[in-house]
Amino acid sequence: MNLPRVPQRTTPGFAFSMVERALNDCLGRRQFGKPEQAEVLALFFGTGEPECVYCGSPEIGRWDHVVPVMQGGEAVLGNMVPSCPRCDDSKRDLPFEEWMVSDARWSPATRQVPDVQQRAERISEYVQHFGYAPRTLEQRLDEAEWSRVAQIRYTLQLARQEMDSLIADYRARPGTR
């Protein structure tokens, strides 16, 4: 009998990285509704069936940021593509050109997708077609907003240190492992 994996512990590092991602995502443009989705599908597939742009899987289940959110990517035309969950999870916050040919688990190269280079070129053409250029969080904000982000990051750093200290104290207590 195959049992499911035991859930991994949610660490403070993971939790605080998600807060940072939320800041980057929420302080960026989000103009990607049904009309934009239809435009992307038409551009990549015409009237054909959509597939993962990275590997060709018909099991698309997500829209992926070509330029990851943590690298300045926003949810707009020129930066969103249909992806299978395996590719989306594997790519993480890596540049797509690098990831597609890497030895990362589940990358198109490791799965021996035959037309990886053509797929990467097609994605680059799509980005260029819409003139998408990522903007860092600092580039998006005015001085007062950037100052507020710095203060939030400082507060989060203090909270993380306190959280790490509490966890270390708890684990040092007998019988808590």
PDB file of C-alpha atoms in Angstrom, residues 78-177:
ATOM      1  CA  GLY A  78       3.599  39.220 -21.924  1.00  0.00           C
ATOM      2  CA  ASN A  79       4.351  37.594 -18.590  1.00  0.00           C
ATOM      3  CA  MET A  80       1.635  34.981 -18.040  1.00  0.00           C
ATOM      4  CA  VAL A  81       1.618  31.579 -19.772  1.00  0.00           C
ATOM      5  CA  PRO A  82      -0.331  28.339 -19.360  1.00  0.00           C
ATOM      6  CA  SER A  83       1.660  25.760 -17.431  1.00  0.00           C
ATOM      7  CA  CYS A  84       1.258  22.299 -16.021  1.00  0.00           C
ATOM      8  CA  PRO A  85       1.632  22.050 -12.235  1.00  0.00           C
ATOM      9  CA  ARG A  86       4.842  20.034 -12.570  1.00  0.00           C
ATOM     10  CA  CYS A  87       6.585  22.745 -14.611  1.00  0.00           C
ATOM     11  CA  ASP A  88       5.231  25.574 -12.467  1.00  0.00           C
ATOM     12  CA  ASP A  89       6.462  23.910  -9.274  1.00  0.00           C
ATOM     13  CA  SER A  90       9.832  22.984 -10.772  1.00  0.00           C
ATOM     14  CA  LYS A  91      10.533  26.427 -12.259  1.00  0.00           C
ATOM     15  CA  ARG A  92       9.992  28.247  -8.963  1.00  0.00           C
ATOM     16  CA  ASP A  93      11.655  31.669  -9.242  1.00  0.00           C
ATOM     17  CA  LEU A  94      14.245  30.781 -11.878  1.00  0.00           C
ATOM     18  CA  PRO A  95      14.509  32.515 -15.260  1.00  0.00           C
ATOM     19  CA  PHE A  96      12.613  30.293 -17.702  1.00  0.00           C
ATOM     20  CA  GLU A  97      15.473  30.110 -20.248  1.00  0.00           C
ATOM     21  CA  GLU A  98      17.861  28.823 -17.590  1.00  0.00           C
ATOM     22  CA  TRP A  99      15.358  26.465 -15.962  1.00  0.00           C
ATOM     23  CA  MET A 100      14.121  24.864 -19.205  1.00  0.00           C
ATOM     24  CA  VAL A 101      17.577  23.472 -20.067  1.00  0.00           C
ATOM     25  CA  SER A 102      18.700  22.828 -16.488  1.00  0.00           C
ATOM     26  CA  ASP A 103      18.986  19.560 -14.640  1.00  0.00           C
ATOM     27  CA  ALA A 104      16.325  20.676 -12.150  1.00  0.00           C
ATOM     28  CA  ARG A 105      13.854  17.970 -11.229  1.00  0.00           C
ATOM     29  CA  TRP A 106      10.966  17.992 -13.735  1.00  0.00           C
ATOM     30  CA  SER A 107      12.505  20.611 -16.037  1.00  0.00           C
ATOM     31  CA  PRO A 108      11.733  20.045 -19.736  1.00  0.00           C
ATOM     32  CA  ALA A 109      15.370  19.010 -20.268  1.00  0.00           C
ATOM     33  CA  THR A 110      15.290  16.350 -17.557  1.00  0.00           C
ATOM     34  CA  ARG A 111      12.015  15.040 -18.983  1.00  0.00           C
ATOM     35  CA  GLN A 112      13.635  14.989 -22.422  1.00  0.00           C
ATOM     36  CA  VAL A 113      11.086  17.257 -24.076  1.00  0.00           C
ATOM     37  CA  PRO A 114      12.331  17.166 -27.680  1.00  0.00           C
ATOM     38  CA  ASP A 115      11.738  20.793 -28.697  1.00  0.00           C
ATOM     39  CA  VAL A 116      12.935  22.671 -25.602  1.00  0.00           C
ATOM     40  CA  GLN A 117      14.904  25.308 -27.513  1.00  0.00           C
ATOM     41  CA  GLN A 118      11.981  26.097 -29.854  1.00  0.00           C
ATOM     42  CA  ARG A 119       9.635  26.373 -26.873  1.00  0.00           C
ATOM     43  CA  ALA A 120      12.012  28.778 -25.115  1.00  0.00           C
ATOM     44  CA  GLU A 121      12.301  30.890 -28.266  1.00  0.00           C
ATOM     45  CA  ARG A 122       8.508  30.986 -28.617  1.00  0.00           C
ATOM     46  CA  ILE A 123       8.141  32.195 -25.027  1.00  0.00           C
ATOM     47  CA  SER A 124      10.775  34.892 -25.634  1.00  0.00           C
ATOM     48  CA  GLU A 125       8.886  36.020 -28.754  1.00  0.00           C
ATOM     49  CA  TYR A 126       5.675  36.227 -26.721  1.00  0.00           C
ATOM     50  CA  VAL A 127       7.356  38.415 -24.076  1.00  0.00           C
ATOM     51  CA  GLN A 128       8.778  40.664 -26.813  1.00  0.00           C
ATOM     52  CA  HIS A 129       5.438  40.770 -28.671  1.00  0.00           C
ATOM     53  CA  PHE A 130       3.845  42.501 -25.693  1.00  0.00           C
ATOM     54  CA  GLY A 131       6.977  44.470 -24.817  1.00  0.00           C
ATOM     55  CA  TYR A 132       6.967  43.138 -21.300  1.00  0.00           C
ATOM     56  CA  ALA A 133       9.811  44.349 -19.101  1.00  0.00           C
ATOM     57  CA  PRO A 134       9.900  43.468 -15.405  1.00  0.00           C
ATOM     58  CA  ARG A 135      10.065  46.244 -12.843  1.00  0.00           C
ATOM     59  CA  THR A 136      11.569  45.709  -9.422  1.00  0.00           C
ATOM     60  CA  LEU A 137       9.515  46.645  -6.410  1.00  0.00           C
ATOM     61  CA  GLU A 138      11.723  49.683  -5.881  1.00  0.00           C
ATOM     62  CA  GLN A 139      11.058  50.855  -9.462  1.00  0.00           C
ATOM     63  CA  ARG A 140       7.285  50.598  -8.954  1.00  0.00           C
ATOM     64  CA  LEU A 141       7.052  52.632  -5.766  1.00  0.00           C
ATOM     65  CA  ASP A 142       7.501  56.253  -4.876  1.00  0.00           C
ATOM     66  CA  GLU A 143       9.916  57.241  -2.125  1.00  0.00           C
ATOM     67  CA  ALA A 144       7.317  57.207   0.666  1.00  0.00           C
ATOM     68  CA  GLU A 145       5.998  53.784  -0.374  1.00  0.00           C
ATOM     69  CA  TRP A 146       9.530  52.370  -0.624  1.00  0.00           C
ATOM     70  CA  SER A 147      10.219  53.680   2.883  1.00  0.00           C
ATOM     71  CA  ARG A 148       7.097  51.900   4.140  1.00  0.00           C
ATOM     72  CA  VAL A 149       8.277  48.638   2.544  1.00  0.00           C
ATOM     73  CA  ALA A 150      11.639  49.032   4.297  1.00  0.00           C
ATOM     74  CA  GLN A 151       9.866  49.512   7.627  1.00  0.00           C
ATOM     75  CA  ILE A 152       7.660  46.464   7.023  1.00  0.00           C
ATOM     76  CA  ARG A 153      10.718  44.364   6.154  1.00  0.00           C
ATOM     77  CA  TYR A 154      12.492  45.516   9.316  1.00  0.00           C
ATOM     78  CA  THR A 155       9.453  44.659  11.449  1.00  0.00           C
ATOM     79  CA  LEU A 156       9.226  41.257   9.781  1.00  0.00           C
ATOM     80  CA  GLN A 157      12.928  40.633  10.405  1.00  0.00           C
ATOM     81  CA  LEU A 158      12.411  41.294  14.117  1.00  0.00           C
ATOM     82  CA  ALA A 159       9.347  39.045  14.161  1.00  0.00           C
ATOM     83  CA  ARG A 160      11.268  36.268  12.424  1.00  0.00           C
ATOM     84  CA  GLN A 161      14.130  36.501  14.918  1.00  0.00           C
ATOM     85  CA  GLU A 162      11.665  36.276  17.803  1.00  0.00           C
ATOM     86  CA  MET A 163       9.886  33.345  16.161  1.00  0.00           C
ATOM     87  CA  ASP A 164      13.179  31.496  15.550  1.00  0.00           C
ATOM     88  CA  SER A 165      14.151  32.079  19.189  1.00  0.00           C
ATOM     89  CA  LEU A 166      10.836  30.739  20.461  1.00  0.00           C
ATOM     90  CA  ILE A 167      11.133  27.629  18.269  1.00  0.00           C
ATOM     91  CA  ALA A 168      14.705  26.999  19.438  1.00  0.00           C
ATOM     92  CA  ASP A 169      13.632  27.361  23.086  1.00  0.00           C
ATOM     93  CA  TYR A 170      10.714  25.007  22.576  1.00  0.00           C
ATOM     94  CA  ARG A 171      12.857  22.362  20.867  1.00  0.00           C
ATOM     95  CA  ALA A 172      15.452  22.577  23.650  1.00  0.00           C
ATOM     96  CA  ARG A 173      12.833  21.608  26.217  1.00  0.00           C
ATOM     97  CA  PRO A 174      12.820  17.864  27.011  1.00  0.00           C
ATOM     98  CA  GLY A 175      10.031  15.851  25.409  1.00  0.00           C
ATOM     99  CA  THR A 176       9.104  18.282  22.621  1.00  0.00           C
ATOM    100  CA  ARG A 177      10.634  16.519  19.632  1.00  0.00           C
TER     101      ARG A 177
END
